[in-house]
Short mmCIF file of C-alpha atoms in Angstrom, two decimals:
data_model
loop_
_atom_site.label_atom_id
_atom_site.label_comp_id
_atom_site.label_asym_id
_atom_site.label_seq_id
_atom_site.Cartn_x
_atom_site.Cartn_y
_atom_site.Cartn_z
CA UNK A 1 -12.48 -8.64 -2.69
CA UNK A 2 -9.20 -10.25 -3.75
CA UNK A 3 -5.85 -9.07 -2.41
CA UNK A 4 -4.88 -7.81 -5.88
CA UNK A 5 -7.65 -5.24 -5.60
CA UNK A 6 -5.58 -3.45 -2.99
CA UNK A 7 -2.32 -3.36 -4.90
CA UNK A 8 -1.09 -0.28 -6.70
CA UNK A 9 0.78 -1.75 -9.66
CA UNK A 10 4.18 -0.62 -10.82
CA UNK A 11 4.51 1.13 -14.15
CA UNK A 12 4.79 -2.24 -15.89
CA UNK A 13 1.49 -3.52 -14.51
CA UNK A 14 -1.30 -4.62 -16.81
CA UNK A 15 -4.40 -2.52 -17.39
CA UNK A 16 -6.54 -5.02 -15.47
CA UNK A 17 -4.25 -4.71 -12.42
CA UNK A 18 -4.48 -0.92 -12.54
CA UNK A 19 -8.27 -1.11 -12.83
CA UNK A 20 -8.43 -3.48 -9.85
CA UNK A 21 -6.47 -1.05 -7.69
CA UNK A 22 -8.59 1.90 -8.77
CA UNK A 23 -11.76 0.01 -7.89
CA UNK A 24 -10.37 -0.56 -4.40
CA UNK A 25 -9.49 3.09 -3.80
CA UNK A 26 -12.83 4.17 -5.24
CA UNK A 27 -14.51 2.05 -2.58
CA UNK A 28 -12.61 3.72 0.28
CA UNK A 29 -15.16 5.54 2.46
CA UNK A 30 -15.05 9.32 2.51
CA UNK A 31 -13.37 10.81 5.57
CA UNK A 32 -15.89 12.22 8.04
CA UNK A 33 -15.86 15.94 7.36
CA UNK A 34 -16.49 18.21 10.35
CA UNK A 35 -15.29 21.50 8.88
CA UNK A 36 -11.85 20.87 10.36
CA UNK A 37 -8.54 20.52 8.58
CA UNK A 38 -7.69 17.06 7.33
CA UNK A 39 -5.43 14.98 9.59
CA UNK A 40 -2.87 12.65 8.02
CA UNK A 41 -0.47 10.47 9.99
CA UNK A 42 2.79 10.13 8.04
CA UNK A 43 4.61 7.09 9.45
CA UNK A 44 8.01 5.85 8.33
CA UNK A 45 10.51 3.11 9.02
CA UNK A 46 13.72 4.94 10.03
CA UNK A 47 15.95 1.91 10.47
CA UNK A 48 19.39 1.87 8.86
CA UNK A 49 18.32 0.69 5.40
CA UNK A 50 15.88 3.56 5.02
CA UNK A 51 18.18 6.61 4.85
CA UNK A 52 17.97 7.15 1.06
CA UNK A 53 14.17 6.97 1.09
CA UNK A 54 13.99 9.17 4.19
CA UNK A 55 15.99 11.84 2.35
CA UNK A 56 13.66 11.49 -0.64
CA UNK A 57 10.60 11.84 1.58
CA UNK A 58 11.98 15.09 3.01
CA UNK A 59 11.70 16.59 -0.47
CA UNK A 60 8.36 14.98 -1.32
CA UNK A 61 6.42 15.92 1.83
CA UNK A 62 5.93 19.57 0.81
CA UNK A 63 3.74 18.41 -2.08
CA UNK A 64 1.14 17.10 0.38
CA UNK A 65 0.65 20.56 1.90
CA UNK A 66 0.61 22.29 -1.47
CA UNK A 67 -1.98 19.87 -2.84
CA UNK A 68 -4.35 20.50 0.09
CA UNK A 69 -3.94 24.25 0.57
CA UNK A 70 -7.18 25.08 -1.26
CA UNK A 71 -9.11 22.57 0.86
CA UNK A 72 -8.48 24.37 4.13
CA UNK A 73 -5.11 22.77 4.73
CA UNK A 74 -3.74 19.60 6.23
CA UNK A 75 -2.30 18.72 9.61
CA UNK A 76 0.37 16.02 9.55
CA UNK A 77 1.91 14.05 12.36
CA UNK A 78 5.29 12.46 11.68
CA UNK A 79 5.73 9.07 13.35
CA UNK A 80 8.85 6.95 12.99
CA UNK A 81 10.74 4.09 14.60
CA UNK A 82 14.44 3.28 14.66
CA UNK A 83 17.18 1.79 16.82
CA UNK A 84 16.31 -0.20 19.95
CA UNK A 85 12.57 0.24 20.55
CA UNK A 86 12.64 3.95 19.76
CA UNK A 87 9.30 5.07 18.34
CA UNK A 88 8.49 8.78 18.30
CA UNK A 89 5.61 10.98 17.20
CA UNK A 90 5.83 14.69 16.49
CA UNK A 91 3.12 17.18 17.36
CA UNK A 92 0.57 17.75 14.60
CA UNK A 93 2.02 20.36 12.23
CA UNK A 94 0.29 22.40 9.57
CA UNK A 95 3.07 23.47 7.23
CA UNK A 96 5.83 21.91 5.16
CA UNK A 97 8.69 23.88 6.72
CA UNK A 98 7.95 22.62 10.21
CA UNK A 99 7.58 19.02 9.06
CA UNK A 100 10.81 19.30 7.06
CA UNK A 101 12.63 20.68 10.10
CA UNK A 102 11.55 17.69 12.13
CA UNK A 103 12.36 15.18 9.40
CA UNK A 104 15.85 16.53 8.72
CA UNK A 105 16.72 16.24 12.41
CA UNK A 106 16.25 12.45 12.26
CA UNK A 107 19.10 10.06 11.44
CA UNK A 108 18.18 6.50 10.54
CA UNK A 109 19.50 3.83 12.95
CA UNK A 110 19.59 0.05 12.74
CA UNK A 111 16.87 -1.86 14.53
CA UNK A 112 13.83 -4.07 14.13
CA UNK A 113 10.48 -2.96 12.77
CA UNK A 114 7.86 -1.54 15.15
CA UNK A 115 4.82 -1.31 12.91
CA UNK A 116 2.53 -2.52 15.68
CA UNK A 117 3.45 0.48 17.80
CA UNK A 118 2.60 2.79 14.91
CA UNK A 119 -0.80 1.16 14.38
CA UNK A 120 -1.48 1.27 18.12
CA UNK A 121 -0.57 4.95 18.19
CA UNK A 122 -2.89 5.61 15.24
CA UNK A 123 -5.73 3.99 17.19
CA UNK A 124 -5.11 6.18 20.23
CA UNK A 125 -4.88 9.35 18.16
CA UNK A 126 -8.05 8.62 16.19
CA UNK A 127 -10.01 7.84 19.33
CA UNK A 128 -8.93 11.23 20.66
CA UNK A 129 -9.67 13.11 17.42
CA UNK A 130 -10.45 11.73 13.98
CA UNK A 131 -7.45 10.77 11.82
CA UNK A 132 -8.52 10.76 8.17
CA UNK A 133 -5.77 8.52 6.81
CA UNK A 134 -2.47 6.87 7.74
CA UNK A 135 0.45 6.58 5.33
CA UNK A 136 3.22 4.11 6.15
CA UNK A 137 6.48 3.86 4.17
CA UNK A 138 8.76 0.88 4.81
CA UNK A 139 10.51 -2.12 3.31
CA UNK A 140 10.24 -5.03 5.76
CA UNK A 141 8.24 -6.58 8.62
CA UNK A 142 9.67 -8.54 11.58
CA UNK A 143 6.63 -8.79 13.88
CA UNK A 144 3.62 -10.92 14.77
CA UNK A 145 1.37 -10.56 11.74
CA UNK A 146 -1.76 -11.54 13.68
CA UNK A 147 -1.26 -8.65 16.10
CA UNK A 148 -0.72 -6.25 13.21
CA UNK A 149 -3.89 -7.47 11.53
CA UNK A 150 -5.86 -7.06 14.75
CA UNK A 151 -4.88 -3.41 15.03
CA UNK A 152 -5.49 -2.87 11.32
CA UNK A 153 -9.00 -4.25 11.72
CA UNK A 154 -9.64 -1.90 14.64
CA UNK A 155 -8.53 1.03 12.49
CA UNK A 156 -10.92 -0.17 9.79
CA UNK A 157 -13.80 -0.10 12.28
CA UNK A 158 -12.90 3.50 13.11
CA UNK A 159 -12.84 4.42 9.42
CA UNK A 160 -9.09 5.08 9.33
CA UNK A 161 -7.62 3.65 6.10
CA UNK A 162 -3.93 2.75 6.11
CA UNK A 163 -2.03 3.24 2.85
CA UNK A 164 1.01 0.95 2.92
CA UNK A 165 3.82 2.16 0.65
CA UNK A 166 6.25 -0.74 0.23
CA UNK A 167 9.75 -0.17 -1.11
CA UNK A 168 11.24 -3.25 -2.73
CA UNK A 169 9.59 -6.62 -3.02
CA UNK A 170 10.38 -8.49 0.19
CA UNK A 171 7.64 -11.18 0.19
CA UNK A 172 6.98 -11.42 3.94
CA UNK A 173 6.51 -7.67 4.16
CA UNK A 174 4.33 -7.68 1.06
CA UNK A 175 1.91 -10.21 2.54
CA UNK A 176 1.73 -8.31 5.82
CA UNK A 177 1.34 -4.90 4.19
CA UNK A 178 -1.42 -6.17 1.89
CA UNK A 179 -3.35 -7.54 4.85
CA UNK A 180 -2.95 -4.35 6.88
CA UNK A 181 -4.24 -2.34 3.94
CA UNK A 182 -7.16 -4.68 3.33
CA UNK A 183 -8.31 -4.87 6.95
CA UNK A 184 -8.08 -1.11 7.50
CA UNK A 185 -9.82 -0.24 4.22
CA UNK A 186 -6.71 1.32 2.70
CA UNK A 187 -4.45 0.22 -0.15
CA UNK A 188 -1.07 -1.46 -0.71
CA UNK A 189 1.31 0.52 -2.92
CA UNK A 190 4.69 -0.95 -4.00
CA UNK A 191 7.38 1.40 -5.28
CA UNK A 192 11.12 1.52 -5.90
CA UNK A 193 13.85 4.12 -6.22
CA UNK A 194 12.95 4.72 -9.87
CA UNK A 195 9.34 5.72 -9.11
CA UNK A 196 9.92 8.90 -7.09
CA UNK A 197 7.47 10.93 -9.19
CA UNK A 198 4.79 8.26 -8.84
CA UNK A 199 5.33 8.17 -5.08
CA UNK A 200 5.07 11.95 -4.87
CA UNK A 201 1.85 12.02 -6.89
CA UNK A 202 0.22 9.23 -4.91
CA UNK A 203 1.18 10.68 -1.52
CA UNK A 204 -0.34 13.97 -2.63
CA UNK A 205 -3.48 12.17 -3.77
CA UNK A 206 -3.85 10.47 -0.38
CA UNK A 207 -3.36 13.85 1.32
CA UNK A 208 -6.09 15.39 -0.84
CA UNK A 209 -8.39 12.49 0.01
CA UNK A 210 -7.67 12.98 3.73
CA UNK A 211 -8.41 16.70 3.49
CA UNK A 212 -11.46 16.70 1.24
CA UNK A 213 -12.68 13.23 0.31
CA UNK A 214 -13.46 11.87 -3.16
CA UNK A 215 -14.82 15.12 -4.60
CA UNK A 216 -11.58 16.93 -3.74
CA UNK A 217 -9.58 14.09 -5.26
CA UNK A 218 -11.61 14.39 -8.47
CA UNK A 219 -10.73 18.10 -8.71
CA UNK A 220 -7.08 17.42 -7.92
CA UNK A 221 -6.82 14.79 -10.64
CA UNK A 222 -7.43 17.28 -13.45
CA UNK A 223 -4.17 17.74 -15.30
CA UNK A 224 -2.46 14.96 -13.34
CA UNK A 225 -1.17 11.57 -14.43
CA UNK A 226 -3.35 8.95 -16.05
CA UNK A 227 -3.48 6.76 -12.94
CA UNK A 228 -4.85 9.54 -10.72
CA UNK A 229 -7.27 10.74 -13.42
CA UNK A 230 -8.69 7.25 -13.87
CA UNK A 231 -8.92 6.81 -10.11
CA UNK A 232 -10.89 10.03 -9.80
CA UNK A 233 -13.15 9.12 -12.73
CA UNK A 234 -14.12 5.81 -11.16
CA UNK A 235 -14.80 7.49 -7.82
CA UNK A 236 -17.03 10.02 -9.56
CA UNK A 237 -19.05 7.25 -11.18
CA UNK A 238 -20.15 5.90 -7.81
#
């Protein structure tokens, strides 16, 4: 499948580009359901350029818990990197207030990207107990792309899709993020400061998918935006 099939278009994208993205998400395998709460790893770049988006994410994250409350809930682990080789992971938390408390205690610091450490951590966590999806939010990539792709492929073999949310249009990061998404079975999703509502809706949709699979996403899509409704419709046709 072509790289474009993994790209979530911006609001100015053509209908064919939107359809291509929806076909990709529709093909994402269902999370393995074991009667347990969904587990979503919420990973973010917390280097100096990210402070405005970090603040935005603090407000958005509550939507993920609200969207999954009827599905038995969602456990989220916050993972972030910043500064000089600082990469931290929170305990798994099951409510928005606790995640918000942890997020608001973080100040973004200058440093290089550490995406490989996040992917490696996702592998370790999923081998210990199934992680249903990984969300990453960032704007650049300064690492060995082959190593990133290797870990992304390993996550794909474990059935852990990575949804790469890319702020801005930096081309090196775009190529890397698209490949990580493709190899893991996830999707690449560009956004900018003007698409906060779209980001909120799509993060919630990924959370619903992590908690309940395609059927839950179909229910969630009712009354939502056109993009999510069409995504759910195509999933239901499979």
